Amino acid sequence: TQLLEQSPQFLSIQEGENLTVYCNSSSVFSSLQWYRQEPGEGPVLLVTVVTGGEVKKLKRLTFQFGDARKDSSLHITAAQPGDTGLYLCAGEAHLWGANSKLTFGKGITLSVRP
Amino acid sequence: KAGVTQTPRYLIKTRGQQVTLSCSPISGHRSVSWYQQTPGQGLQFLFEYFSETQRNKGNFPGRFSGRQFSNSRSEMNVSTLELGDSALYLCASRLLGLAAYNEQFFGPGTRLTVL
């Protein structure tokens, strides 16, 4: 069974602060996705990283895939209240999608105080 | 392009009843997956359907079942409801083409409350 551990589980910060959260596994994934979910809604895809060491930026969010493709980090610069939500990472195990499935971490609950 | 839609959005049932949830994927997406989300367990995979066939199945009892129609729409059924089945049920669709990865797009979910 492939497991994804996300840390920290909960994070409460002040608007304007920077933060980094993590998604770790002992398994290798062919791709890793990050989602943000707001209460009562479905997760919304933020980014997919595929290549080991890859860095992708989405405005103030920076995503990095570990060199060994076992872990990922999400860095938020100058957090805003609109960044509040549950951040989920999900790893896909098979390269070409044949019979692949996503394994989700339990998520990181982020609260950004005004 | 319309997103993934799920109906109903909210549902209240009592123990022992059965329930059917519906999901319409993004147009052109042939894969539909179902997940159960609870505060304690997070997102747990139920099953995935592709071209009307179940491709993958999670570790849920046989009370949880699903099917997919020729138009890729999918339904999920839970029989003999238990209190612990109260959760947000999420449906997700993906293209499953020849790309190196297959991004998954979620619907808004159905909030099921079992009393």
PDB file of C-alpha atoms in Angstrom:
ATOM      1  CA  THR A   1       0.000   0.000   0.000  1.00  0.00           C
ATOM      2  CA  GLN A   2       1.396   3.372  -0.982  1.00  0.00           C
ATOM      3  CA  LEU A   3       1.035   6.044   1.664  1.00  0.00           C
ATOM      4  CA  LEU A   4       1.428   9.782   1.416  1.00  0.00           C
ATOM      5  CA  GLU A   5       2.168  11.632   4.635  1.00  0.00           C
ATOM      6  CA  GLN A   6       1.403  15.325   4.720  1.00  0.00           C
ATOM      7  CA  SER A   7       2.795  17.712   7.296  1.00  0.00           C
ATOM      8  CA  PRO A   8       2.003  19.649   9.262  1.00  0.00           C
ATOM      9  CA  GLN A   9      -1.572  18.479   9.687  1.00  0.00           C
ATOM     10  CA  PHE A  10      -2.782  21.924  10.796  1.00  0.00           C
ATOM     11  CA  LEU A  11      -1.278  25.365  10.280  1.00  0.00           C
ATOM     12  CA  SER A  12      -2.576  28.742  11.416  1.00  0.00           C
ATOM     13  CA  ILE A  13      -0.623  31.811  10.343  1.00  0.00           C
ATOM     14  CA  GLN A  14      -0.984  35.555  10.007  1.00  0.00           C
ATOM     15  CA  GLU A  15      -1.595  37.225   6.661  1.00  0.00           C
ATOM     16  CA  GLY A  16       1.682  38.115   4.982  1.00  0.00           C
ATOM     17  CA  GLU A  17       3.703  35.236   6.412  1.00  0.00           C
ATOM     18  CA  ASN A  18       5.469  32.635   4.309  1.00  0.00           C
ATOM     19  CA  LEU A  19       4.985  28.908   4.800  1.00  0.00           C
ATOM     20  CA  THR A  20       6.108  25.550   3.471  1.00  0.00           C
ATOM     21  CA  VAL A  21       4.196  22.288   3.756  1.00  0.00           C
ATOM     22  CA  TYR A  22       5.264  18.801   2.799  1.00  0.00           C
ATOM     23  CA  CYS A  23       4.057  15.609   1.170  1.00  0.00           C
ATOM     24  CA  ASN A  24       6.259  12.557   1.752  1.00  0.00           C
ATOM     25  CA  SER A  25       6.221   8.917   0.759  1.00  0.00           C
ATOM     26  CA  SER A  26       8.521   5.919   0.658  1.00  0.00           C
ATOM     27  CA  SER A  27       7.128   5.090  -2.773  1.00  0.00           C
ATOM     28  CA  VAL A  28       8.049   6.523  -6.135  1.00  0.00           C
ATOM     29  CA  PHE A  29       5.304   8.253  -8.069  1.00  0.00           C
ATOM     30  CA  SER A  30       5.230   9.046 -11.747  1.00  0.00           C
ATOM     31  CA  SER A  31       3.359  12.257 -11.046  1.00  0.00           C
ATOM     32  CA  LEU A  32       2.103  14.168  -8.064  1.00  0.00           C
ATOM     33  CA  GLN A  33      -0.836  16.525  -7.897  1.00  0.00           C
ATOM     34  CA  TRP A  34      -1.735  19.237  -5.406  1.00  0.00           C
ATOM     35  CA  TYR A  35      -5.324  20.228  -4.737  1.00  0.00           C
ATOM     36  CA  ARG A  36      -7.030  22.847  -2.586  1.00  0.00           C
ATOM     37  CA  GLN A  37     -10.416  22.139  -1.106  1.00  0.00           C
ATOM     38  CA  GLU A  38     -12.795  24.544   0.563  1.00  0.00           C
ATOM     39  CA  PRO A  39     -15.441  23.377   3.054  1.00  0.00           C
ATOM     40  CA  GLY A  40     -18.360  21.574   1.431  1.00  0.00           C
ATOM     41  CA  GLU A  41     -16.763  21.612  -2.012  1.00  0.00           C
ATOM     42  CA  GLY A  42     -14.698  19.217  -4.072  1.00  0.00           C
ATOM     43  CA  PRO A  43     -10.905  19.523  -4.370  1.00  0.00           C
ATOM     44  CA  VAL A  44      -9.666  21.823  -7.108  1.00  0.00           C
ATOM     45  CA  LEU A  45      -6.495  20.854  -8.954  1.00  0.00           C
ATOM     46  CA  LEU A  46      -3.673  23.379  -8.483  1.00  0.00           C
ATOM     47  CA  VAL A  47      -0.733  21.745 -10.221  1.00  0.00           C
ATOM     48  CA  THR A  48       0.739  18.473 -11.473  1.00  0.00           C
ATOM     49  CA  VAL A  49       4.481  17.793 -11.227  1.00  0.00           C
ATOM     50  CA  VAL A  50       6.013  15.014 -13.251  1.00  0.00           C
ATOM     51  CA  THR A  51       9.794  15.279 -13.457  1.00  0.00           C
ATOM     52  CA  GLY A  52      12.091  14.734 -10.473  1.00  0.00           C
ATOM     53  CA  GLY A  53      13.344  18.108  -9.226  1.00  0.00           C
ATOM     54  CA  GLU A  54      10.660  19.979 -11.145  1.00  0.00           C
ATOM     55  CA  VAL A  55       9.558  23.352  -9.796  1.00  0.00           C
ATOM     56  CA  LYS A  56       6.290  24.968 -10.814  1.00  0.00           C
ATOM     57  CA  LYS A  57       4.975  28.356  -9.798  1.00  0.00           C
ATOM     58  CA  LEU A  58       1.366  29.458  -9.582  1.00  0.00           C
ATOM     59  CA  LYS A  59       1.343  33.130  -8.558  1.00  0.00           C
ATOM     60  CA  ARG A  60       2.496  33.074  -4.912  1.00  0.00           C
ATOM     61  CA  LEU A  61       2.540  29.261  -4.723  1.00  0.00           C
ATOM     62  CA  THR A  62       5.701  27.298  -5.543  1.00  0.00           C
ATOM     63  CA  PHE A  63       5.554  23.529  -5.914  1.00  0.00           C
ATOM     64  CA  GLN A  64       8.572  21.243  -6.017  1.00  0.00           C
ATOM     65  CA  PHE A  65       8.820  17.542  -6.813  1.00  0.00           C
ATOM     66  CA  GLY A  66      11.659  15.728  -5.066  1.00  0.00           C
ATOM     67  CA  ASP A  67      14.575  14.439  -7.133  1.00  0.00           C
ATOM     68  CA  ALA A  68      13.608  10.852  -6.356  1.00  0.00           C
ATOM     69  CA  ARG A  69       9.919  11.552  -7.044  1.00  0.00           C
ATOM     70  CA  LYS A  70       8.941  10.403  -3.558  1.00  0.00           C
ATOM     71  CA  ASP A  71       8.121  13.755  -2.000  1.00  0.00           C
ATOM     72  CA  SER A  72       6.914  17.239  -2.757  1.00  0.00           C
ATOM     73  CA  SER A  73       6.687  20.614  -1.094  1.00  0.00           C
ATOM     74  CA  LEU A  74       4.394  23.592  -1.424  1.00  0.00           C
ATOM     75  CA  HIS A  75       5.672  27.043  -0.496  1.00  0.00           C
ATOM     76  CA  ILE A  76       3.307  29.995  -0.189  1.00  0.00           C
ATOM     77  CA  THR A  77       4.752  33.496  -0.175  1.00  0.00           C
ATOM     78  CA  ALA A  78       2.921  36.299   1.634  1.00  0.00           C
ATOM     79  CA  ALA A  79      -0.109  34.175   2.517  1.00  0.00           C
ATOM     80  CA  GLN A  80      -3.550  35.729   2.190  1.00  0.00           C
ATOM     81  CA  PRO A  81      -6.895  34.793   3.798  1.00  0.00           C
ATOM     82  CA  GLY A  82      -7.993  33.480   0.398  1.00  0.00           C
ATOM     83  CA  ASP A  83      -5.328  30.775   0.693  1.00  0.00           C
ATOM     84  CA  THR A  84      -7.269  29.219   3.578  1.00  0.00           C
ATOM     85  CA  GLY A  85      -8.351  25.665   2.856  1.00  0.00           C
ATOM     86  CA  LEU A  86      -7.409  22.009   2.885  1.00  0.00           C
ATOM     87  CA  TYR A  87      -4.347  21.226   0.761  1.00  0.00           C
ATOM     88  CA  LEU A  88      -4.214  17.676  -0.562  1.00  0.00           C
ATOM     89  CA  CYS A  89      -1.426  15.936  -2.398  1.00  0.00           C
ATOM     90  CA  ALA A  90      -2.029  12.866  -4.542  1.00  0.00           C
ATOM     91  CA  GLY A  91       0.466  10.558  -6.203  1.00  0.00           C
ATOM     92  CA  GLU A  92      -0.070   8.538  -9.345  1.00  0.00           C
ATOM     93  CA  ALA A  93       1.878   5.286  -9.464  1.00  0.00           C
ATOM     94  CA  HIS A  94       1.835   4.261 -13.093  1.00  0.00           C
ATOM     95  CA  LEU A  95       3.399   6.198 -15.896  1.00  0.00           C
ATOM     96  CA  TRP A  96       1.017   5.772 -18.777  1.00  0.00           C
ATOM     97  CA  GLY A  97      -2.260   5.769 -16.935  1.00  0.00           C
ATOM     98  CA  ALA A  98      -3.058   2.155 -17.635  1.00  0.00           C
ATOM     99  CA  ASN A  99      -4.724   0.836 -14.510  1.00  0.00           C
ATOM    100  CA  SER A 100      -3.298   3.684 -12.444  1.00  0.00           C
ATOM    101  CA  LYS A 101      -4.975   5.237  -9.450  1.00  0.00           C
ATOM    102  CA  LEU A 102      -4.286   8.223  -7.275  1.00  0.00           C
ATOM    103  CA  THR A 103      -3.249   7.859  -3.653  1.00  0.00           C
ATOM    104  CA  PHE A 104      -4.197  10.839  -1.506  1.00  0.00           C
ATOM    105  CA  GLY A 105      -2.632  12.206   1.632  1.00  0.00           C
ATOM    106  CA  LYS A 106      -4.927  13.235   4.493  1.00  0.00           C
ATOM    107  CA  GLY A 107      -4.342  16.889   3.800  1.00  0.00           C
ATOM    108  CA  ILE A 108      -3.067  20.017   5.502  1.00  0.00           C
ATOM    109  CA  THR A 109      -5.602  22.417   6.954  1.00  0.00           C
ATOM    110  CA  LEU A 110      -4.322  25.961   6.467  1.00  0.00           C
ATOM    111  CA  SER A 111      -5.890  28.972   8.139  1.00  0.00           C
ATOM    112  CA  VAL A 112      -4.639  32.441   7.265  1.00  0.00           C
ATOM    113  CA  ARG A 113      -5.765  35.115   9.723  1.00  0.00           C
ATOM    114  CA  PRO A 114      -6.349  38.670   8.453  1.00  0.00           C
TER     115      PRO A 114
ATOM    116  CA  LYS B   1     -16.645  23.060 -20.955  1.00  0.00           C
ATOM    117  CA  ALA B   2     -18.880  22.089 -18.044  1.00  0.00           C
ATOM    118  CA  GLY B   3     -17.233  20.550 -15.002  1.00  0.00           C
ATOM    119  CA  VAL B   4     -18.084  17.392 -13.122  1.00  0.00           C
ATOM    120  CA  THR B   5     -21.601  17.516 -11.731  1.00  0.00           C
ATOM    121  CA  GLN B   6     -23.021  15.495  -8.858  1.00  0.00           C
ATOM    122  CA  THR B   7     -26.572  15.072  -7.696  1.00  0.00           C
ATOM    123  CA  PRO B   8     -27.988  15.463  -5.199  1.00  0.00           C
ATOM    124  CA  ARG B   9     -25.733  17.869  -3.283  1.00  0.00           C
ATOM    125  CA  TYR B  10     -27.222  16.971   0.095  1.00  0.00           C
ATOM    126  CA  LEU B  11     -28.996  13.872   1.317  1.00  0.00           C
ATOM    127  CA  ILE B  12     -30.350  12.733   4.669  1.00  0.00           C
ATOM    128  CA  LYS B  13     -31.173   9.062   5.177  1.00  0.00           C
ATOM    129  CA  THR B  14     -31.796   6.755   8.114  1.00  0.00           C
ATOM    130  CA  ARG B  15     -29.938   3.612   9.058  1.00  0.00           C
ATOM    131  CA  GLY B  16     -30.857   0.600   6.966  1.00  0.00           C
ATOM    132  CA  GLN B  17     -31.965   2.586   3.949  1.00  0.00           C
ATOM    133  CA  GLN B  18     -30.161   2.577   0.659  1.00  0.00           C
ATOM    134  CA  VAL B  19     -29.013   5.516  -1.441  1.00  0.00           C
ATOM    135  CA  THR B  20     -27.976   6.198  -5.038  1.00  0.00           C
ATOM    136  CA  LEU B  21     -25.695   9.063  -5.976  1.00  0.00           C
ATOM    137  CA  SER B  22     -25.138  10.304  -9.507  1.00  0.00           C
ATOM    138  CA  CYS B  23     -22.151  11.783 -11.298  1.00  0.00           C
ATOM    139  CA  SER B  24     -21.769  13.269 -14.777  1.00  0.00           C
ATOM    140  CA  PRO B  25     -18.120  13.586 -15.871  1.00  0.00           C
ATOM    141  CA  ILE B  26     -16.541  16.274 -17.982  1.00  0.00           C
ATOM    142  CA  SER B  27     -17.454  15.774 -21.622  1.00  0.00           C
ATOM    143  CA  GLY B  28     -14.982  13.410 -23.253  1.00  0.00           C
ATOM    144  CA  HIS B  29     -13.734  11.944 -19.976  1.00  0.00           C
ATOM    145  CA  ARG B  30     -14.291   8.213 -19.835  1.00  0.00           C
ATOM    146  CA  SER B  31     -12.934   7.474 -16.383  1.00  0.00           C
ATOM    147  CA  VAL B  32     -14.996   8.151 -13.270  1.00  0.00           C
ATOM    148  CA  SER B  33     -13.715   7.555  -9.752  1.00  0.00           C
ATOM    149  CA  TRP B  34     -15.584   7.733  -6.468  1.00  0.00           C
ATOM    150  CA  TYR B  35     -14.152   8.750  -3.099  1.00  0.00           C
ATOM    151  CA  GLN B  36     -15.456   8.951   0.435  1.00  0.00           C
ATOM    152  CA  GLN B  37     -14.165  11.841   2.520  1.00  0.00           C
ATOM    153  CA  THR B  38     -14.475  12.015   6.296  1.00  0.00           C
ATOM    154  CA  PRO B  39     -12.616  14.204   8.801  1.00  0.00           C
ATOM    155  CA  GLY B  40     -10.911  11.224  10.394  1.00  0.00           C
ATOM    156  CA  GLN B  41      -9.933   9.156   7.361  1.00  0.00           C
ATOM    157  CA  GLY B  42      -9.488  11.804   4.698  1.00  0.00           C
ATOM    158  CA  LEU B  43     -10.131  10.936   1.063  1.00  0.00           C
ATOM    159  CA  GLN B  44     -10.564   7.211   0.571  1.00  0.00           C
ATOM    160  CA  PHE B  45     -10.821   5.626  -2.836  1.00  0.00           C
ATOM    161  CA  LEU B  46     -13.980   3.608  -3.481  1.00  0.00           C
ATOM    162  CA  PHE B  47     -13.738   2.513  -7.117  1.00  0.00           C
ATOM    163  CA  GLU B  48     -13.005   3.631 -10.632  1.00  0.00           C
ATOM    164  CA  TYR B  49     -14.964   2.929 -13.798  1.00  0.00           C
ATOM    165  CA  PHE B  50     -13.727   3.177 -17.350  1.00  0.00           C
ATOM    166  CA  SER B  51     -15.830   2.348 -20.379  1.00  0.00           C
ATOM    167  CA  GLU B  52     -18.535   0.812 -18.187  1.00  0.00           C
ATOM    168  CA  THR B  53     -16.061  -1.549 -16.480  1.00  0.00           C
ATOM    169  CA  GLN B  54     -14.762  -1.341 -12.938  1.00  0.00           C
ATOM    170  CA  ARG B  55     -10.970  -0.960 -13.197  1.00  0.00           C
ATOM    171  CA  ASN B  56      -9.954  -0.472  -9.592  1.00  0.00           C
ATOM    172  CA  LYS B  57     -11.603  -0.994  -6.255  1.00  0.00           C
ATOM    173  CA  GLY B  58     -10.756   0.267  -2.796  1.00  0.00           C
ATOM    174  CA  ASN B  59     -11.201  -1.495   0.532  1.00  0.00           C
ATOM    175  CA  PHE B  60     -14.874  -0.936   1.155  1.00  0.00           C
ATOM    176  CA  PRO B  61     -17.543  -3.534   1.966  1.00  0.00           C
ATOM    177  CA  GLY B  62     -19.822  -4.930  -0.700  1.00  0.00           C
ATOM    178  CA  ARG B  63     -22.591  -2.565   0.432  1.00  0.00           C
ATOM    179  CA  PHE B  64     -20.844   0.017  -1.741  1.00  0.00           C
ATOM    180  CA  SER B  65     -21.324  -0.557  -5.438  1.00  0.00           C
ATOM    181  CA  GLY B  66     -21.276   1.424  -8.618  1.00  0.00           C
ATOM    182  CA  ARG B  67     -21.847   1.343 -12.301  1.00  0.00           C
ATOM    183  CA  GLN B  68     -21.122   3.383 -15.371  1.00  0.00           C
ATOM    184  CA  PHE B  69     -23.334   3.951 -18.370  1.00  0.00           C
ATOM    185  CA  SER B  70     -22.431   4.161 -22.044  1.00  0.00           C
ATOM    186  CA  ASN B  71     -22.464   7.966 -21.874  1.00  0.00           C
ATOM    187  CA  SER B  72     -19.826   7.763 -19.057  1.00  0.00           C
ATOM    188  CA  ARG B  73     -22.271   8.935 -16.406  1.00  0.00           C
ATOM    189  CA  SER B  74     -21.846   6.970 -13.205  1.00  0.00           C
ATOM    190  CA  GLU B  75     -23.923   6.047 -10.189  1.00  0.00           C
ATOM    191  CA  MET B  76     -22.854   4.878  -6.782  1.00  0.00           C
ATOM    192  CA  ASN B  77     -25.131   2.875  -4.506  1.00  0.00           C
ATOM    193  CA  VAL B  78     -24.835   2.231  -0.793  1.00  0.00           C
ATOM    194  CA  SER B  79     -27.184  -0.339   0.697  1.00  0.00           C
ATOM    195  CA  THR B  80     -28.112  -0.904   4.334  1.00  0.00           C
ATOM    196  CA  LEU B  81     -26.770   2.460   5.423  1.00  0.00           C
ATOM    197  CA  GLU B  82     -24.827   2.748   8.662  1.00  0.00           C
ATOM    198  CA  LEU B  83     -24.116   5.823  10.764  1.00  0.00           C
ATOM    199  CA  GLY B  84     -20.460   5.612   9.727  1.00  0.00           C
ATOM    200  CA  ASP B  85     -21.404   6.096   6.089  1.00  0.00           C
ATOM    201  CA  SER B  86     -22.062   9.764   6.779  1.00  0.00           C
ATOM    202  CA  ALA B  87     -19.507  11.552   4.626  1.00  0.00           C
ATOM    203  CA  LEU B  88     -18.855  13.725   1.616  1.00  0.00           C
ATOM    204  CA  TYR B  89     -18.911  11.505  -1.464  1.00  0.00           C
ATOM    205  CA  LEU B  90     -16.811  12.867  -4.275  1.00  0.00           C
ATOM    206  CA  CYS B  91     -16.781  11.918  -7.907  1.00  0.00           C
ATOM    207  CA  ALA B  92     -13.843  12.688 -10.176  1.00  0.00           C
ATOM    208  CA  SER B  93     -13.303  12.267 -13.884  1.00  0.00           C
ATOM    209  CA  ARG B  94     -10.194  12.058 -16.015  1.00  0.00           C
ATOM    210  CA  LEU B  95      -9.345  11.606 -19.648  1.00  0.00           C
ATOM    211  CA  LEU B  96      -7.090   8.507 -19.416  1.00  0.00           C
ATOM    212  CA  GLY B  97      -5.455   9.032 -22.769  1.00  0.00           C
ATOM    213  CA  LEU B  98      -1.846   8.363 -23.747  1.00  0.00           C
ATOM    214  CA  ALA B  99      -0.456  11.279 -21.726  1.00  0.00           C
ATOM    215  CA  ALA B 100       2.216  10.602 -19.140  1.00  0.00           C
ATOM    216  CA  TYR B 101      -0.157  11.540 -16.371  1.00  0.00           C
ATOM    217  CA  ASN B 102      -3.856  11.870 -15.982  1.00  0.00           C
ATOM    218  CA  GLU B 103      -5.188  14.848 -14.107  1.00  0.00           C
ATOM    219  CA  GLN B 104      -8.331  14.229 -12.131  1.00  0.00           C
ATOM    220  CA  PHE B 105     -11.142  16.761 -11.832  1.00  0.00           C
ATOM    221  CA  PHE B 106     -13.570  16.618  -8.948  1.00  0.00           C
ATOM    222  CA  GLY B 107     -17.227  17.438  -8.624  1.00  0.00           C
ATOM    223  CA  PRO B 108     -18.635  19.407  -5.683  1.00  0.00           C
ATOM    224  CA  GLY B 109     -19.625  16.247  -3.829  1.00  0.00           C
ATOM    225  CA  THR B 110     -22.755  14.858  -2.223  1.00  0.00           C
ATOM    226  CA  ARG B 111     -23.011  15.360   1.521  1.00  0.00           C
ATOM    227  CA  LEU B 112     -24.697  12.250   2.937  1.00  0.00           C
ATOM    228  CA  THR B 113     -25.964  12.268   6.499  1.00  0.00           C
ATOM    229  CA  VAL B 114     -27.185   9.011   8.006  1.00  0.00           C
ATOM    230  CA  LEU B 115     -29.395   9.363  11.094  1.00  0.00           C
TER     231      LEU B 115
END
